[in-house]
Amino acid sequence: MAFCSLIRTFANMKLSVIIPVYRVEDTLDRCVESVLCQSVDEMEVILVDDGSPDQCPAKCDLWAEKDARIRVIHKENGGLSDARNAGIDIAQGDFITFVDSDDYLEANTYKSLLQQLEDADILEYSIYNRLPLTDSTYTDMDDYWLTGQAYKHTYAWNKIYRRKLFETVRFPKGKVFEDAYTLPQLLKEVRKLKTTSCGFYHYCDNPQGITATATGLQLRQLLEAHLTNGMPVDDTYYIHLLNIQIDVCEQTGDEPTLTPRRIDTTRFGDSKKLKAIANNILGIKQLCKITRFIHLFKKPSRL
């Protein structure tokens, strides 16, 4: 692993921003500019070139020459988790955050967030036009997971973390939906977590991204992450898991691995209530089979 920026001393560093870089030459400049314009002086920006085959490596080095807050790692391609882990390994800030290099930040987001972080281990902030959060404080991580429905937004990039949480935790190399594996592990070490309405992360749709193109085998990994995370399950979370299980069975033909559960149907309305009733009457296995048959029947003929 080569470090192409000059070795610098980052004493009393407040925030380390880790940006994995791979095949994003069209969006990298926008991303880096949005981070550097955050009005935070005690900040380092770690660009992790994950063996990108385009102009990204050169762009990273140019940014390091322009701004002393930037450090660059050039490494062989290892995937998103491996790139984030490489950044974590050299991060010197009291806090760590991540930005995907095809996304960007609202101006002055970090400045307002850092003011709220003194007594929290994780601060989660809103995603523009996708996830509006309220100002809440959690000391019970089970409550955050279930009441806050954190399982629906395990994203690494709309959160700021106390660096010590990563002393024993890393993103799983070779896994997709790596955030779903990692957040529950971090929550085991958290004493206080906050969500805030301040600031915005701008997530940019990528039609080639894993969310849009996930295969059955990849969705199997997502389900595995949820079934092995050790977090509690209520009826609402169970419906979420049931939806993933149905997709996995439909795309792979797998037998269900989700433990059967009877759902309190009075808690839901509309489609969730219908699915809960079907689950209670038919069971997971039959529900998956029927759903798969219906979707196959609805597919247009290629003749």
Short mmCIF file of C-alpha atoms in Angstrom, two decimals:
data_model
loop_
_atom_site.label_atom_id
_atom_site.label_comp_id
_atom_site.label_asym_id
_atom_site.label_seq_id
_atom_site.Cartn_x
_atom_site.Cartn_y
_atom_site.Cartn_z
CA MET A 1 0.00 0.00 0.00
CA ALA A 2 1.52 3.36 -1.02
CA PHE A 3 0.77 6.74 0.57
CA CYS A 4 1.25 9.41 -2.08
CA SER A 5 0.61 12.50 0.00
CA LEU A 6 3.41 13.79 2.18
CA ILE A 7 3.48 12.50 5.74
CA ARG A 8 1.95 15.16 7.95
CA THR A 9 1.20 15.51 11.62
CA PHE A 10 -2.53 15.77 12.31
CA ALA A 11 -2.43 16.66 15.98
CA ASN A 12 -5.68 17.33 17.81
CA MET A 13 -7.63 16.26 14.75
CA LYS A 14 -11.40 16.53 15.24
CA LEU A 15 -12.78 14.74 12.19
CA SER A 16 -11.51 12.20 9.65
CA VAL A 17 -13.54 12.05 6.42
CA ILE A 18 -12.95 8.82 4.48
CA ILE A 19 -13.83 8.81 0.77
CA PRO A 20 -13.40 5.54 -1.17
CA VAL A 21 -12.61 6.25 -4.82
CA TYR A 22 -13.29 3.90 -7.73
CA ARG A 23 -14.43 4.76 -11.27
CA VAL A 24 -15.89 8.14 -10.27
CA GLU A 25 -13.85 10.59 -12.31
CA ASP A 26 -17.02 12.48 -13.30
CA THR A 27 -18.22 13.07 -9.72
CA LEU A 28 -15.05 13.01 -7.59
CA ASP A 29 -14.35 16.75 -7.79
CA ARG A 30 -17.90 17.66 -6.75
CA CYS A 31 -17.67 15.30 -3.79
CA VAL A 32 -14.27 16.53 -2.55
CA GLU A 33 -15.20 20.19 -3.00
CA SER A 34 -18.34 19.72 -0.92
CA VAL A 35 -16.25 18.24 1.92
CA LEU A 36 -13.51 20.87 1.81
CA CYS A 37 -16.13 23.65 1.95
CA GLN A 38 -17.47 22.45 5.30
CA SER A 39 -15.82 25.26 7.34
CA VAL A 40 -14.04 22.72 9.55
CA ASP A 41 -10.33 23.38 10.06
CA GLU A 42 -9.54 20.45 12.35
CA MET A 43 -10.36 17.94 9.63
CA GLU A 44 -8.45 15.46 7.49
CA VAL A 45 -9.83 14.06 4.25
CA ILE A 46 -8.60 10.58 3.33
CA LEU A 47 -9.03 9.71 -0.34
CA VAL A 48 -8.69 5.96 -0.82
CA ASP A 49 -7.96 5.14 -4.44
CA ASP A 50 -9.14 1.53 -4.62
CA GLY A 51 -7.13 0.67 -7.73
CA SER A 52 -9.33 2.83 -9.93
CA PRO A 53 -8.45 2.27 -13.64
CA ASP A 54 -9.46 5.76 -14.81
CA GLN A 55 -8.17 9.27 -14.03
CA CYS A 56 -9.17 9.08 -10.36
CA PRO A 57 -5.66 8.29 -9.01
CA ALA A 58 -4.23 11.40 -10.68
CA LYS A 59 -7.19 13.49 -9.52
CA CYS A 60 -6.62 12.35 -5.93
CA ASP A 61 -2.97 13.39 -6.06
CA LEU A 62 -3.89 16.79 -7.49
CA TRP A 63 -6.31 17.38 -4.65
CA ALA A 64 -3.61 16.47 -2.12
CA GLU A 65 -1.33 19.08 -3.70
CA LYS A 66 -4.06 21.72 -3.45
CA ASP A 67 -5.13 21.22 0.16
CA ALA A 68 -2.97 20.18 3.12
CA ARG A 69 -5.96 18.52 4.80
CA ILE A 70 -6.03 15.77 2.17
CA ARG A 71 -4.19 12.45 2.47
CA VAL A 72 -4.20 9.87 -0.32
CA ILE A 73 -3.92 6.09 -0.24
CA HIS A 74 -3.31 4.18 -3.47
CA LYS A 75 -4.07 0.48 -3.13
CA GLU A 76 -5.02 -2.57 -5.15
CA ASN A 77 -8.72 -2.99 -5.78
CA GLY A 78 -10.37 -4.67 -2.81
CA GLY A 79 -13.92 -3.31 -2.87
CA LEU A 80 -15.78 -0.72 -0.84
CA SER A 81 -15.33 -2.38 2.55
CA ASP A 82 -11.60 -2.81 2.05
CA ALA A 83 -11.24 0.83 0.98
CA ARG A 84 -13.11 2.10 4.03
CA ASN A 85 -11.03 -0.12 6.29
CA ALA A 86 -7.82 1.25 4.79
CA GLY A 87 -8.99 4.75 5.64
CA ILE A 88 -9.96 3.74 9.18
CA ASP A 89 -6.50 2.25 9.71
CA ILE A 90 -4.77 5.63 9.29
CA ALA A 91 -7.52 7.97 10.54
CA GLN A 92 -6.39 10.29 13.34
CA GLY A 93 -9.57 12.24 14.07
CA ASP A 94 -11.56 11.97 17.27
CA PHE A 95 -14.49 11.18 14.98
CA ILE A 96 -14.81 9.35 11.65
CA THR A 97 -17.33 9.79 8.86
CA PHE A 98 -17.66 8.42 5.33
CA VAL A 99 -18.71 9.93 2.01
CA ASP A 100 -19.30 7.91 -1.14
CA SER A 101 -17.51 9.63 -4.01
CA ASP A 102 -20.56 9.96 -6.25
CA ASP A 103 -22.43 11.83 -3.48
CA TYR A 104 -21.90 15.23 -1.84
CA LEU A 105 -22.72 17.31 1.24
CA GLU A 106 -24.86 20.34 1.92
CA ALA A 107 -22.73 23.38 2.80
CA ASN A 108 -21.70 23.71 6.47
CA THR A 109 -23.21 20.36 7.42
CA TYR A 110 -20.25 19.09 9.45
CA LYS A 111 -19.81 22.32 11.40
CA SER A 112 -23.31 22.16 12.83
CA LEU A 113 -23.07 18.40 13.46
CA LEU A 114 -19.78 18.50 15.33
CA GLN A 115 -21.31 20.93 17.83
CA GLN A 116 -23.77 18.19 18.85
CA LEU A 117 -21.27 15.36 19.18
CA GLU A 118 -19.45 16.00 22.45
CA ASP A 119 -21.52 13.53 24.49
CA ALA A 120 -22.57 11.09 21.74
CA ASP A 121 -20.84 8.12 20.15
CA ILE A 122 -22.80 8.28 16.88
CA LEU A 123 -24.73 11.13 15.28
CA GLU A 124 -27.01 10.31 12.35
CA TYR A 125 -28.17 13.13 10.09
CA SER A 126 -30.77 13.52 7.36
CA ILE A 127 -30.53 12.47 3.72
CA TYR A 128 -31.87 15.12 1.40
CA ASN A 129 -35.30 14.22 -0.04
CA ARG A 130 -35.01 10.65 1.30
CA LEU A 131 -34.66 10.43 5.04
CA PRO A 132 -35.79 13.37 7.18
CA LEU A 133 -34.75 12.74 10.78
CA THR A 134 -35.95 14.35 13.99
CA ASP A 135 -33.82 15.55 16.90
CA SER A 136 -33.76 12.50 19.14
CA THR A 137 -31.42 10.92 21.69
CA TYR A 138 -31.11 7.19 22.34
CA THR A 139 -29.33 5.48 25.21
CA ASP A 140 -31.01 2.14 24.45
CA MET A 141 -29.74 0.86 21.09
CA ASP A 142 -32.58 -1.67 20.85
CA ASP A 143 -34.97 1.28 20.94
CA TYR A 144 -33.00 3.04 18.19
CA TRP A 145 -33.02 -0.13 16.07
CA LEU A 146 -36.75 -0.84 16.45
CA THR A 147 -38.54 2.43 17.27
CA GLY A 148 -36.18 4.48 15.10
CA GLN A 149 -36.33 1.71 12.46
CA ALA A 150 -32.55 2.02 12.02
CA TYR A 151 -32.58 -1.30 10.16
CA LYS A 152 -34.00 0.59 7.19
CA HIS A 153 -31.11 3.07 7.07
CA THR A 154 -27.94 1.32 8.15
CA TYR A 155 -25.96 3.44 5.68
CA ALA A 156 -22.40 4.23 6.76
CA TRP A 157 -22.31 7.64 5.13
CA ASN A 158 -25.00 9.69 6.92
CA LYS A 159 -23.42 9.17 10.33
CA ILE A 160 -20.47 10.50 12.31
CA TYR A 161 -18.81 7.98 14.65
CA ARG A 162 -16.48 8.27 17.60
CA ARG A 163 -13.27 6.71 16.25
CA LYS A 164 -12.79 4.38 19.19
CA LEU A 165 -15.87 2.40 18.06
CA PHE A 166 -13.72 1.04 15.24
CA GLU A 167 -10.99 -0.30 17.50
CA THR A 168 -12.33 -3.82 17.01
CA VAL A 169 -14.87 -3.37 14.20
CA ARG A 170 -14.21 -3.30 10.45
CA PHE A 171 -16.40 -3.53 7.36
CA PRO A 172 -16.63 -7.12 6.05
CA LYS A 173 -14.44 -7.49 2.98
CA GLY A 174 -16.09 -9.23 0.05
CA LYS A 175 -19.64 -8.60 1.27
CA VAL A 176 -22.28 -6.43 -0.36
CA PHE A 177 -24.69 -4.48 1.85
CA GLU A 178 -21.68 -4.19 4.16
CA ASP A 179 -23.33 -1.43 6.20
CA ALA A 180 -26.04 -3.84 7.38
CA TYR A 181 -23.33 -6.10 8.80
CA THR A 182 -21.36 -3.30 10.44
CA LEU A 183 -23.80 -0.95 12.17
CA PRO A 184 -25.18 -3.58 14.62
CA GLN A 185 -21.60 -4.40 15.63
CA LEU A 186 -20.88 -0.74 16.33
CA LEU A 187 -24.10 -0.34 18.32
CA LYS A 188 -22.85 -2.92 20.82
CA GLU A 189 -20.24 -0.34 21.92
CA VAL A 190 -22.47 2.76 21.86
CA ARG A 191 -23.61 4.50 25.06
CA LYS A 192 -25.46 7.39 23.45
CA LEU A 193 -26.65 7.96 19.88
CA LYS A 194 -28.32 11.04 18.46
CA THR A 195 -30.30 11.73 15.32
CA THR A 196 -30.63 15.27 14.05
CA SER A 197 -32.60 17.32 11.57
CA CYS A 198 -29.52 19.50 10.96
CA GLY A 199 -27.44 19.12 7.81
CA PHE A 200 -28.01 17.08 4.69
CA TYR A 201 -26.23 14.30 2.87
CA HIS A 202 -27.00 14.32 -0.85
CA TYR A 203 -27.31 10.74 -2.06
CA CYS A 204 -27.14 10.45 -5.85
CA ASP A 205 -28.92 7.58 -7.55
CA ASN A 206 -26.61 5.19 -9.35
CA PRO A 207 -28.46 2.90 -11.79
CA GLN A 208 -25.47 0.55 -11.66
CA GLY A 209 -25.28 0.54 -7.87
CA ILE A 210 -25.94 -2.47 -5.66
CA THR A 211 -29.30 -1.15 -4.43
CA ALA A 212 -30.66 -0.97 -7.97
CA THR A 213 -29.03 -4.10 -9.39
CA ALA A 214 -28.87 -6.55 -6.47
CA THR A 215 -29.07 -10.18 -7.50
CA GLY A 216 -30.66 -12.95 -5.49
CA LEU A 217 -27.25 -14.05 -4.22
CA GLN A 218 -26.50 -10.51 -3.05
CA LEU A 219 -29.90 -10.18 -1.39
CA ARG A 220 -29.09 -13.44 0.36
CA GLN A 221 -26.14 -11.64 1.96
CA LEU A 222 -28.43 -8.79 3.05
CA LEU A 223 -30.78 -11.27 4.70
CA GLU A 224 -27.82 -13.02 6.33
CA ALA A 225 -26.62 -9.71 7.75
CA HIS A 226 -29.99 -9.14 9.40
CA LEU A 227 -30.44 -12.70 10.66
CA THR A 228 -27.01 -12.78 12.32
CA ASN A 229 -26.83 -9.25 13.77
CA GLY A 230 -28.08 -10.15 17.25
CA MET A 231 -30.58 -7.28 17.27
CA PRO A 232 -34.14 -7.70 18.63
CA VAL A 233 -37.04 -8.27 16.25
CA ASP A 234 -40.54 -6.81 16.60
CA ASP A 235 -43.44 -7.30 14.18
CA THR A 236 -42.58 -4.25 12.06
CA TYR A 237 -38.96 -5.35 11.66
CA TYR A 238 -40.17 -8.88 10.94
CA ILE A 239 -42.29 -7.61 8.02
CA HIS A 240 -39.14 -5.91 6.68
CA LEU A 241 -37.23 -9.20 6.95
CA LEU A 242 -40.12 -11.10 5.37
CA ASN A 243 -39.96 -8.83 2.31
CA ILE A 244 -36.25 -9.54 1.90
CA GLN A 245 -36.85 -13.28 2.37
CA ILE A 246 -39.55 -13.29 -0.32
CA ASP A 247 -37.19 -11.55 -2.76
CA VAL A 248 -34.40 -14.03 -2.00
CA CYS A 249 -36.67 -17.03 -2.52
CA GLU A 250 -38.10 -15.58 -5.72
CA GLN A 251 -34.69 -14.90 -7.28
CA THR A 252 -32.75 -17.93 -6.04
CA GLY A 253 -35.30 -20.67 -5.33
CA ASP A 254 -33.86 -20.97 -1.82
CA GLU A 255 -35.86 -22.43 1.01
CA PRO A 256 -36.72 -19.73 3.59
CA THR A 257 -34.20 -19.25 6.41
CA LEU A 258 -36.25 -16.66 8.32
CA THR A 259 -37.68 -18.17 11.50
CA PRO A 260 -41.49 -18.44 11.31
CA ARG A 261 -43.38 -15.95 13.48
CA ARG A 262 -47.01 -15.09 14.03
CA ILE A 263 -47.58 -11.38 13.47
CA ASP A 264 -50.03 -9.13 15.31
CA THR A 265 -52.06 -7.91 12.31
CA THR A 266 -53.82 -5.14 14.28
CA ARG A 267 -50.62 -3.08 14.16
CA PHE A 268 -50.71 -2.61 10.40
CA GLY A 269 -52.79 -1.24 7.60
CA ASP A 270 -52.96 -1.67 3.84
CA SER A 271 -50.44 -4.00 2.16
CA LYS A 272 -48.48 -4.75 5.34
CA LYS A 273 -51.62 -6.03 7.01
CA LEU A 274 -52.43 -8.27 4.05
CA LYS A 275 -48.91 -9.66 4.07
CA ALA A 276 -49.10 -10.25 7.82
CA ILE A 277 -52.40 -12.12 7.44
CA ALA A 278 -50.98 -14.21 4.58
CA ASN A 279 -47.94 -15.03 6.69
CA ASN A 280 -50.09 -16.15 9.61
CA ILE A 281 -52.38 -18.31 7.47
CA LEU A 282 -49.96 -19.76 4.91
CA GLY A 283 -46.58 -19.65 6.61
CA ILE A 284 -43.37 -18.28 5.12
CA LYS A 285 -42.67 -21.21 2.81
CA GLN A 286 -46.05 -21.18 1.08
CA LEU A 287 -46.12 -17.37 0.96
CA CYS A 288 -42.75 -17.35 -0.83
CA LYS A 289 -43.93 -19.99 -3.31
CA ILE A 290 -47.16 -18.15 -4.10
CA THR A 291 -45.42 -14.80 -4.48
CA ARG A 292 -42.83 -16.32 -6.80
CA PHE A 293 -45.55 -17.93 -8.93
CA ILE A 294 -47.52 -14.66 -9.18
CA HIS A 295 -44.46 -12.71 -10.27
CA LEU A 296 -43.52 -15.35 -12.83
CA PHE A 297 -47.07 -15.25 -14.20
CA LYS A 298 -46.96 -11.46 -14.49
CA LYS A 299 -43.70 -11.40 -16.43
CA PRO A 300 -44.33 -10.49 -20.10
CA SER A 301 -43.76 -13.17 -22.70
CA ARG A 302 -40.69 -12.82 -24.92
CA LEU A 303 -42.47 -14.49 -27.87
#
